[in-house]
């Protein structure tokens, strides 16, 4: 055994040195490592460890690689990628205000992320920065954007302003990292914070939901009024509606038995009976449902409809609404997939 191996055996390398070994090994094999995504202090520590890496014996490298693989295999969960990763994971569960507050707090500690948020702004907001802020801030912002976007923005602002910003770009090379970070945080606070929406869904969906739960006569009355006041909005609402008559257009034939199982017999009889008694799309929807059930079940429902006689309109519309809700519940649970509306 050579003296180097003996010393390494007596004194195992620290974790930073072992990490540097693994990174050097992976880079040697041509791996594309996302080192840029690490926090800046980690990038600096890793680079220093690589710079200080001594000659490493094969035995030491093998041991470090084996420990690395063992740690990977022992991991049951991995971190979410810091605060930004946690926000991304929980975005659908967080309120708009909470997500904005957390993103701003996280950006305060990570200027790189702050610049990414600024780069993700629509061109109109970026153009506002270039025209409203000082030429120094505008030049810094432009320098932090991808070249293609920067060129596009220069074409959107007045020529004289564009020339002053371009000239200032050559004068900000001495700007300190801390000053640039402060500017990034200020820009995020001013331009990247959006007000929480008053409604979770747009007006078309909200009106459609209300009309879905409204009786046929009142629904048609409201739609006629919308036609007169705003034909485009009325058309969009009609497309978003999901009522009994829309079932053939939205539900796959093979999914009908799953839907029917969720309704009690009285509801099914009322919904189908009222549909069959209503000429047009409702009657076609009722036949569509019956055609996609087993022959025995379809016959049984038809017989129950005959025995029930005339169905009370209010009760029938409630039964049809329950049928639609059952379809929505199955779709929300991932048990069926609704077809896109073609209305």
mmCIF file of C-alpha atoms in Angstrom:
data_model
loop_
_atom_site.group_PDB
_atom_site.id
_atom_site.type_symbol
_atom_site.label_atom_id
_atom_site.label_comp_id
_atom_site.label_asym_id
_atom_site.label_seq_id
_atom_site.Cartn_x
_atom_site.Cartn_y
_atom_site.Cartn_z
ATOM 1 C CA UNK A 1 0.000 0.000 0.000
ATOM 2 C CA UNK A 2 1.381 3.417 -0.881
ATOM 3 C CA UNK A 3 1.616 6.177 1.727
ATOM 4 C CA UNK A 4 -1.204 8.175 0.090
ATOM 5 C CA UNK A 5 -3.623 5.255 0.396
ATOM 6 C CA UNK A 6 -2.586 4.736 4.008
ATOM 7 C CA UNK A 7 -3.258 8.344 4.932
ATOM 8 C CA UNK A 8 -6.644 8.335 3.170
ATOM 9 C CA UNK A 9 -7.601 5.128 4.941
ATOM 10 C CA UNK A 10 -6.732 6.676 8.319
ATOM 11 C CA UNK A 11 -8.405 10.010 7.548
ATOM 12 C CA UNK A 12 -11.497 9.746 5.302
ATOM 13 C CA UNK A 13 -12.083 12.809 3.108
ATOM 14 C CA UNK A 14 -14.708 15.318 4.327
ATOM 15 C CA UNK A 15 -18.147 15.406 2.670
ATOM 16 C CA UNK A 16 -17.326 18.498 0.611
ATOM 17 C CA UNK A 17 -14.285 16.752 -0.823
ATOM 18 C CA UNK A 18 -16.296 13.598 -1.557
ATOM 19 C CA UNK A 19 -18.947 15.705 -3.289
ATOM 20 C CA UNK A 20 -16.213 17.292 -5.392
ATOM 21 C CA UNK A 21 -14.942 13.821 -6.336
ATOM 22 C CA UNK A 22 -18.393 12.716 -7.499
ATOM 23 C CA UNK A 23 -18.951 15.924 -9.488
ATOM 24 C CA UNK A 24 -15.521 15.615 -11.106
ATOM 25 C CA UNK A 25 -16.233 11.982 -11.977
ATOM 26 C CA UNK A 26 -19.629 12.805 -13.512
ATOM 27 C CA UNK A 27 -18.245 15.738 -15.488
ATOM 28 C CA UNK A 28 -15.444 13.533 -16.768
ATOM 29 C CA UNK A 29 -18.100 11.122 -18.070
ATOM 30 C CA UNK A 30 -19.878 13.964 -19.882
ATOM 31 C CA UNK A 31 -22.808 14.434 -17.487
ATOM 32 C CA UNK A 32 -24.742 17.708 -17.752
ATOM 33 C CA UNK A 33 -25.124 18.706 -14.102
ATOM 34 C CA UNK A 34 -27.633 21.430 -13.082
ATOM 35 C CA UNK A 35 -25.082 23.178 -10.868
ATOM 36 C CA UNK A 36 -26.569 26.590 -11.746
ATOM 37 C CA UNK A 37 -29.761 25.603 -9.931
ATOM 38 C CA UNK A 38 -27.890 25.271 -6.623
ATOM 39 C CA UNK A 39 -27.928 28.206 -4.201
ATOM 40 C CA UNK A 40 -25.025 30.552 -4.877
ATOM 41 C CA UNK A 41 -23.173 29.668 -1.609
ATOM 42 C CA UNK A 42 -23.350 25.972 -2.539
ATOM 43 C CA UNK A 43 -21.956 26.687 -6.009
ATOM 44 C CA UNK A 44 -19.064 28.592 -4.441
ATOM 45 C CA UNK A 45 -18.303 25.867 -1.876
ATOM 46 C CA UNK A 46 -18.403 23.193 -4.558
ATOM 47 C CA UNK A 47 -16.085 25.137 -6.856
ATOM 48 C CA UNK A 48 -13.620 25.729 -4.026
ATOM 49 C CA UNK A 49 -13.696 22.053 -3.114
ATOM 50 C CA UNK A 50 -13.007 21.119 -6.740
ATOM 51 C CA UNK A 51 -10.133 23.591 -6.851
ATOM 52 C CA UNK A 52 -8.615 22.132 -3.699
ATOM 53 C CA UNK A 53 -9.149 18.493 -4.702
ATOM 54 C CA UNK A 54 -5.904 16.523 -4.256
ATOM 55 C CA UNK A 55 -4.808 13.491 -6.213
ATOM 56 C CA UNK A 56 -7.321 10.745 -5.411
ATOM 57 C CA UNK A 57 -6.574 7.041 -5.449
ATOM 58 C CA UNK A 58 -8.926 4.638 -7.210
ATOM 59 C CA UNK A 59 -9.796 3.007 -3.883
ATOM 60 C CA UNK A 60 -10.816 6.337 -2.348
ATOM 61 C CA UNK A 61 -12.872 7.275 -5.413
ATOM 62 C CA UNK A 62 -14.601 3.880 -5.393
ATOM 63 C CA UNK A 63 -15.462 4.303 -1.713
ATOM 64 C CA UNK A 64 -16.869 7.810 -2.251
ATOM 65 C CA UNK A 65 -18.939 6.626 -5.235
ATOM 66 C CA UNK A 66 -20.289 3.656 -3.267
ATOM 67 C CA UNK A 67 -21.303 5.930 -0.370
ATOM 68 C CA UNK A 68 -22.987 8.305 -2.833
ATOM 69 C CA UNK A 69 -25.000 5.488 -4.419
ATOM 70 C CA UNK A 70 -25.904 4.130 -0.976
ATOM 71 C CA UNK A 71 -27.219 7.530 0.132
ATOM 72 C CA UNK A 72 -29.258 7.890 -3.062
ATOM 73 C CA UNK A 73 -30.830 4.464 -2.615
ATOM 74 C CA UNK A 74 -31.679 5.254 1.013
ATOM 75 C CA UNK A 75 -33.626 8.388 0.091
ATOM 76 C CA UNK A 76 -37.396 8.002 0.386
ATOM 77 C CA UNK A 77 -38.161 11.670 -0.197
ATOM 78 C CA UNK A 78 -36.202 14.527 -1.692
ATOM 79 C CA UNK A 79 -36.374 18.207 -0.893
ATOM 80 C CA UNK A 80 -38.741 20.354 -2.923
ATOM 81 C CA UNK A 81 -36.009 22.682 -4.142
ATOM 82 C CA UNK A 82 -36.086 25.270 -1.388
ATOM 83 C CA UNK A 83 -38.869 27.771 -0.828
ATOM 84 C CA UNK A 84 -39.461 28.232 -4.569
ATOM 85 C CA UNK A 85 -39.862 24.492 -5.064
ATOM 86 C CA UNK A 86 -42.232 24.283 -2.098
ATOM 87 C CA UNK A 87 -44.355 27.094 -3.541
ATOM 88 C CA UNK A 88 -44.526 25.298 -6.898
ATOM 89 C CA UNK A 89 -45.571 22.033 -5.206
ATOM 90 C CA UNK A 90 -48.287 23.736 -3.133
ATOM 91 C CA UNK A 91 -49.399 26.380 -5.639
ATOM 92 C CA UNK A 92 -52.810 24.771 -6.274
ATOM 93 C CA UNK A 93 -53.424 24.466 -2.507
ATOM 94 C CA UNK A 94 -52.268 27.963 -1.508
ATOM 95 C CA UNK A 95 -54.396 31.079 -1.672
ATOM 96 C CA UNK A 96 -53.297 33.668 -4.218
ATOM 97 C CA UNK A 97 -52.269 36.097 -1.472
ATOM 98 C CA UNK A 98 -50.242 33.474 0.424
ATOM 99 C CA UNK A 99 -48.444 32.330 -2.737
ATOM 100 C CA UNK A 100 -47.551 35.931 -3.631
ATOM 101 C CA UNK A 101 -46.285 36.683 -0.118
ATOM 102 C CA UNK A 102 -44.141 33.545 0.013
ATOM 103 C CA UNK A 103 -42.752 34.165 -3.476
ATOM 104 C CA UNK A 104 -41.780 37.704 -2.491
ATOM 105 C CA UNK A 105 -40.136 36.481 0.725
ATOM 106 C CA UNK A 106 -38.213 33.816 -1.159
ATOM 107 C CA UNK A 107 -37.139 36.285 -3.827
ATOM 108 C CA UNK A 108 -35.755 38.575 -1.134
ATOM 109 C CA UNK A 109 -33.094 35.967 -0.375
ATOM 110 C CA UNK A 110 -32.451 34.882 -3.953
ATOM 111 C CA UNK A 111 -31.784 37.630 -6.505
ATOM 112 C CA UNK A 112 -31.380 35.016 -9.248
ATOM 113 C CA UNK A 113 -34.990 33.951 -8.753
ATOM 114 C CA UNK A 114 -36.060 37.597 -8.660
ATOM 115 C CA UNK A 115 -34.542 38.177 -12.099
ATOM 116 C CA UNK A 116 -36.249 35.023 -13.369
ATOM 117 C CA UNK A 117 -39.597 36.413 -12.214
ATOM 118 C CA UNK A 118 -38.879 39.674 -14.015
ATOM 119 C CA UNK A 119 -37.864 37.764 -17.153
ATOM 120 C CA UNK A 120 -41.172 35.877 -17.000
ATOM 121 C CA UNK A 121 -43.252 39.069 -17.046
ATOM 122 C CA UNK A 122 -45.233 39.840 -20.210
ATOM 123 C CA UNK A 123 -43.499 42.168 -22.632
ATOM 124 C CA UNK A 124 -45.931 44.990 -21.750
ATOM 125 C CA UNK A 125 -44.804 44.949 -18.097
ATOM 126 C CA UNK A 126 -41.138 44.739 -19.067
ATOM 127 C CA UNK A 127 -41.612 47.649 -21.456
ATOM 128 C CA UNK A 128 -43.149 49.648 -18.607
ATOM 129 C CA UNK A 129 -40.024 49.028 -16.510
ATOM 130 C CA UNK A 130 -37.803 50.282 -19.323
ATOM 131 C CA UNK A 131 -39.883 53.433 -19.796
ATOM 132 C CA UNK A 132 -40.791 54.256 -16.185
ATOM 133 C CA UNK A 133 -37.616 53.479 -14.244
ATOM 134 C CA UNK A 134 -34.287 55.307 -14.386
ATOM 135 C CA UNK A 135 -31.999 54.595 -17.321
ATOM 136 C CA UNK A 136 -29.607 52.757 -14.964
ATOM 137 C CA UNK A 137 -32.351 50.385 -13.778
ATOM 138 C CA UNK A 138 -33.665 50.010 -17.325
ATOM 139 C CA UNK A 139 -30.172 49.144 -18.590
ATOM 140 C CA UNK A 140 -29.652 46.602 -15.796
ATOM 141 C CA UNK A 141 -33.038 45.009 -16.479
ATOM 142 C CA UNK A 142 -32.354 44.819 -20.194
ATOM 143 C CA UNK A 143 -28.976 43.195 -19.523
ATOM 144 C CA UNK A 144 -30.600 40.519 -17.359
ATOM 145 C CA UNK A 145 -33.124 39.504 -20.044
ATOM 146 C CA UNK A 146 -32.520 36.979 -22.837
ATOM 147 C CA UNK A 147 -31.040 38.652 -25.913
ATOM 148 C CA UNK A 148 -34.086 37.987 -28.104
ATOM 149 C CA UNK A 149 -36.487 39.500 -25.561
ATOM 150 C CA UNK A 150 -34.184 42.489 -24.973
ATOM 151 C CA UNK A 151 -34.070 43.170 -28.712
ATOM 152 C CA UNK A 152 -37.859 42.922 -28.921
ATOM 153 C CA UNK A 153 -38.290 45.405 -26.063
ATOM 154 C CA UNK A 154 -35.886 47.901 -27.591
ATOM 155 C CA UNK A 155 -38.162 47.926 -30.614
ATOM 156 C CA UNK A 156 -41.203 48.698 -28.446
ATOM 157 C CA UNK A 157 -39.908 51.853 -26.767
ATOM 158 C CA UNK A 158 -39.229 55.291 -28.299
ATOM 159 C CA UNK A 159 -35.942 55.524 -30.174
ATOM 160 C CA UNK A 160 -34.414 58.251 -27.996
ATOM 161 C CA UNK A 161 -35.158 56.298 -24.816
ATOM 162 C CA UNK A 162 -33.768 53.121 -26.379
ATOM 163 C CA UNK A 163 -30.517 54.914 -27.267
ATOM 164 C CA UNK A 164 -30.066 56.270 -23.727
ATOM 165 C CA UNK A 165 -30.644 52.824 -22.229
ATOM 166 C CA UNK A 166 -28.213 51.204 -24.665
ATOM 167 C CA UNK A 167 -25.599 53.835 -23.816
ATOM 168 C CA UNK A 168 -26.097 53.316 -20.074
ATOM 169 C CA UNK A 169 -25.545 49.570 -20.487
ATOM 170 C CA UNK A 170 -21.818 50.209 -20.912
ATOM 171 C CA UNK A 171 -21.716 52.182 -17.648
ATOM 172 C CA UNK A 172 -23.199 49.628 -15.231
ATOM 173 C CA UNK A 173 -20.397 47.058 -15.338
ATOM 174 C CA UNK A 174 -19.116 48.241 -11.945
ATOM 175 C CA UNK A 175 -22.498 47.853 -10.256
ATOM 176 C CA UNK A 176 -22.115 45.684 -7.156
ATOM 177 C CA UNK A 177 -23.897 42.370 -6.772
ATOM 178 C CA UNK A 178 -25.648 43.691 -3.661
ATOM 179 C CA UNK A 179 -26.960 46.767 -5.489
ATOM 180 C CA UNK A 180 -28.225 44.653 -8.394
ATOM 181 C CA UNK A 181 -29.959 42.342 -5.920
ATOM 182 C CA UNK A 182 -31.671 45.289 -4.204
ATOM 183 C CA UNK A 183 -32.888 46.562 -7.565
ATOM 184 C CA UNK A 184 -34.211 43.109 -8.492
ATOM 185 C CA UNK A 185 -36.150 42.845 -5.225
ATOM 186 C CA UNK A 186 -37.629 46.317 -5.691
ATOM 187 C CA UNK A 187 -38.715 45.527 -9.252
ATOM 188 C CA UNK A 188 -40.342 42.279 -8.122
ATOM 189 C CA UNK A 189 -42.249 44.156 -5.412
ATOM 190 C CA UNK A 190 -43.443 46.792 -7.900
ATOM 191 C CA UNK A 191 -44.158 44.715 -11.000
ATOM 192 C CA UNK A 192 -44.489 41.031 -10.086
ATOM 193 C CA UNK A 193 -47.114 41.257 -7.356
ATOM 194 C CA UNK A 194 -50.571 40.822 -8.838
ATOM 195 C CA UNK A 195 -53.779 41.543 -6.929
ATOM 196 C CA UNK A 196 -55.744 38.537 -5.794
ATOM 197 C CA UNK A 197 -58.649 37.850 -8.153
ATOM 198 C CA UNK A 198 -62.083 38.584 -6.750
ATOM 199 C CA UNK A 199 -63.503 35.417 -8.340
ATOM 200 C CA UNK A 200 -61.934 31.986 -8.774
ATOM 201 C CA UNK A 201 -63.705 31.465 -12.108
ATOM 202 C CA UNK A 202 -64.519 33.741 -15.016
ATOM 203 C CA UNK A 203 -67.933 35.281 -15.665
ATOM 204 C CA UNK A 204 -68.912 32.766 -18.363
ATOM 205 C CA UNK A 205 -68.414 29.785 -16.053
ATOM 206 C CA UNK A 206 -70.134 31.493 -13.128
ATOM 207 C CA UNK A 207 -73.239 32.343 -15.169
ATOM 208 C CA UNK A 208 -73.268 28.868 -16.743
ATOM 209 C CA UNK A 209 -73.124 27.249 -13.294
ATOM 210 C CA UNK A 210 -76.063 29.335 -12.123
ATOM 211 C CA UNK A 211 -78.110 28.502 -15.211
ATOM 212 C CA UNK A 212 -77.229 24.807 -14.921
ATOM 213 C CA UNK A 213 -79.038 24.805 -11.581
ATOM 214 C CA UNK A 214 -81.975 26.870 -12.866
ATOM 215 C CA UNK A 215 -85.208 25.534 -14.321
ATOM 216 C CA UNK A 216 -85.553 25.339 -18.097
ATOM 217 C CA UNK A 217 -88.028 28.221 -18.465
ATOM 218 C CA UNK A 218 -85.971 30.684 -16.432
ATOM 219 C CA UNK A 219 -82.752 29.506 -18.107
ATOM 220 C CA UNK A 220 -84.142 30.190 -21.578
ATOM 221 C CA UNK A 221 -85.514 33.540 -20.430
ATOM 222 C CA UNK A 222 -82.082 34.620 -19.143
ATOM 223 C CA UNK A 223 -80.327 33.383 -22.283
ATOM 224 C CA UNK A 224 -82.729 35.313 -24.504
ATOM 225 C CA UNK A 225 -81.980 38.440 -22.490
ATOM 226 C CA UNK A 226 -78.245 37.825 -22.843
ATOM 227 C CA UNK A 227 -78.691 37.388 -26.597
ATOM 228 C CA UNK A 228 -80.211 40.843 -26.777
ATOM 229 C CA UNK A 229 -77.628 42.521 -24.512
ATOM 230 C CA UNK A 230 -74.399 40.712 -25.446
ATOM 231 C CA UNK A 231 -74.663 38.040 -28.122
ATOM 232 C CA UNK A 232 -71.009 36.965 -27.842
ATOM 233 C CA UNK A 233 -71.268 36.497 -24.081
ATOM 234 C CA UNK A 234 -74.543 34.603 -24.503
ATOM 235 C CA UNK A 235 -72.918 32.263 -27.014
ATOM 236 C CA UNK A 236 -70.003 31.616 -24.645
ATOM 237 C CA UNK A 237 -72.417 30.853 -21.799
ATOM 238 C CA UNK A 238 -74.388 28.431 -23.976
ATOM 239 C CA UNK A 239 -71.133 26.651 -24.825
ATOM 240 C CA UNK A 240 -70.264 26.369 -21.118
ATOM 241 C CA UNK A 241 -73.695 25.036 -20.104
ATOM 242 C CA UNK A 242 -73.955 21.412 -19.098
ATOM 243 C CA UNK A 243 -77.588 20.383 -18.752
ATOM 244 C CA UNK A 244 -79.512 17.205 -19.462
ATOM 245 C CA UNK A 245 -79.741 17.918 -23.194
ATOM 246 C CA UNK A 246 -75.927 18.126 -23.433
ATOM 247 C CA UNK A 247 -75.278 14.596 -22.168
ATOM 248 C CA UNK A 248 -74.824 12.978 -25.632
ATOM 249 C CA UNK A 249 -72.245 15.627 -26.551
ATOM 250 C CA UNK A 250 -70.273 15.429 -23.293
ATOM 251 C CA UNK A 251 -70.437 11.834 -22.035
ATOM 252 C CA UNK A 252 -68.913 8.784 -23.671
ATOM 253 C CA UNK A 253 -71.486 6.016 -24.330
ATOM 254 C CA UNK A 254 -69.462 3.475 -22.325
ATOM 255 C CA UNK A 255 -69.605 5.739 -19.249
ATOM 256 C CA UNK A 256 -73.403 5.915 -19.069
ATOM 257 C CA UNK A 257 -73.779 2.777 -16.857
ATOM 258 C CA UNK A 258 -71.368 4.290 -14.296
ATOM 259 C CA UNK A 259 -73.478 7.439 -14.152
ATOM 260 C CA UNK A 260 -76.802 5.651 -13.799
ATOM 261 C CA UNK A 261 -75.546 3.619 -10.820
ATOM 262 C CA UNK A 262 -75.181 6.810 -8.762
ATOM 263 C CA UNK A 263 -78.866 7.773 -8.969
ATOM 264 C CA UNK A 264 -81.661 6.149 -7.020
ATOM 265 C CA UNK A 265 -84.439 4.549 -9.123
ATOM 266 C CA UNK A 266 -86.932 7.336 -8.422
ATOM 267 C CA UNK A 267 -84.527 10.018 -9.642
ATOM 268 C CA UNK A 268 -83.645 8.005 -12.733
ATOM 269 C CA UNK A 269 -87.301 7.444 -13.590
ATOM 270 C CA UNK A 270 -88.118 11.144 -13.163
ATOM 271 C CA UNK A 271 -85.099 12.352 -15.175
ATOM 272 C CA UNK A 272 -85.639 9.950 -18.073
ATOM 273 C CA UNK A 273 -89.436 10.269 -18.053
ATOM 274 C CA UNK A 274 -89.332 14.055 -18.217
ATOM 275 C CA UNK A 275 -86.665 13.904 -20.918
ATOM 276 C CA UNK A 276 -88.688 11.507 -23.077
ATOM 277 C CA UNK A 277 -91.749 13.731 -22.700
ATOM 278 C CA UNK A 278 -89.849 16.839 -23.846
ATOM 279 C CA UNK A 279 -89.416 16.979 -27.635
ATOM 280 C CA UNK A 280 -86.047 17.915 -29.056
ATOM 281 C CA UNK A 281 -82.643 17.637 -27.397
ATOM 282 C CA UNK A 282 -83.973 16.423 -24.050
ATOM 283 C CA UNK A 283 -85.812 13.525 -25.666
ATOM 284 C CA UNK A 284 -82.682 12.654 -27.672
ATOM 285 C CA UNK A 285 -80.594 12.731 -24.473
ATOM 286 C CA UNK A 286 -83.008 10.381 -22.712
ATOM 287 C CA UNK A 287 -82.884 7.935 -25.639
ATOM 288 C CA UNK A 288 -79.074 8.187 -25.670
ATOM 289 C CA UNK A 289 -78.955 7.130 -22.026
ATOM 290 C CA UNK A 290 -81.349 4.218 -22.556
ATOM 291 C CA UNK A 291 -79.528 3.058 -25.698
ATOM 292 C CA UNK A 292 -76.287 2.750 -23.749
ATOM 293 C CA UNK A 293 -77.689 0.680 -20.897
ATOM 294 C CA UNK A 294 -78.214 -3.039 -20.924
ATOM 295 C CA UNK A 295 -81.401 -4.076 -22.691
ATOM 296 C CA UNK A 296 -82.863 -5.380 -19.439
ATOM 297 C CA UNK A 297 -82.186 -2.160 -17.504
ATOM 298 C CA UNK A 298 -83.437 0.069 -20.335
ATOM 299 C CA UNK A 299 -86.667 -1.921 -20.548
ATOM 300 C CA UNK A 300 -87.105 -1.734 -16.781
ATOM 301 C CA UNK A 301 -86.673 2.065 -16.771
ATOM 302 C CA UNK A 302 -89.136 2.483 -19.655
ATOM 303 C CA UNK A 303 -91.705 0.409 -17.752
ATOM 304 C CA UNK A 304 -91.174 2.471 -14.590
ATOM 305 C CA UNK A 305 -91.594 5.673 -16.618
ATOM 306 C CA UNK A 306 -94.914 4.389 -17.986
ATOM 307 C CA UNK A 307 -96.111 3.393 -14.528
ATOM 308 C CA UNK A 308 -95.139 6.783 -13.058
ATOM 309 C CA UNK A 309 -97.231 8.712 -15.576
ATOM 310 C CA UNK A 310 -96.865 12.481 -15.778
ATOM 311 C CA UNK A 311 -93.866 13.736 -13.804
ATOM 312 C CA UNK A 312 -93.927 16.954 -11.810
ATOM 313 C CA UNK A 313 -91.696 19.456 -13.650
ATOM 314 C CA UNK A 314 -89.883 20.723 -10.564
ATOM 315 C CA UNK A 315 -89.109 17.221 -9.293
ATOM 316 C CA UNK A 316 -88.029 16.115 -12.765
ATOM 317 C CA UNK A 317 -85.651 19.053 -13.208
ATOM 318 C CA UNK A 318 -84.164 18.354 -9.774
ATOM 319 C CA UNK A 319 -83.612 14.730 -10.834
ATOM 320 C CA UNK A 320 -81.926 15.822 -14.061
ATOM 321 C CA UNK A 321 -79.718 18.232 -12.089
ATOM 322 C CA UNK A 322 -78.749 15.356 -9.779
ATOM 323 C CA UNK A 323 -77.832 13.288 -12.841
ATOM 324 C CA UNK A 324 -75.603 16.086 -14.156
ATOM 325 C CA UNK A 325 -73.975 16.463 -10.732
ATOM 326 C CA UNK A 326 -73.235 12.736 -10.669
ATOM 327 C CA UNK A 327 -71.517 13.074 -14.036
ATOM 328 C CA UNK A 328 -69.450 16.001 -12.753
ATOM 329 C CA UNK A 329 -68.490 14.072 -9.606
ATOM 330 C CA UNK A 330 -67.261 11.135 -11.676
ATOM 331 C CA UNK A 331 -65.291 13.463 -13.930
ATOM 332 C CA UNK A 332 -63.766 15.349 -10.983
ATOM 333 C CA UNK A 333 -62.775 12.025 -9.427
ATOM 334 C CA UNK A 334 -61.055 10.931 -12.618
ATOM 335 C CA UNK A 335 -63.408 7.981 -13.149
ATOM 336 C CA UNK A 336 -64.675 9.304 -16.475
ATOM 337 C CA UNK A 337 -63.437 11.908 -18.954
ATOM 338 C CA UNK A 338 -65.909 14.386 -20.393
ATOM 339 C CA UNK A 339 -65.782 15.235 -24.068
ATOM 340 C CA UNK A 340 -65.043 18.852 -24.969
ATOM 341 C CA UNK A 341 -68.145 20.924 -25.582
ATOM 342 C CA UNK A 342 -68.840 21.589 -29.263
ATOM 343 C CA UNK A 343 -71.877 23.806 -28.749
#
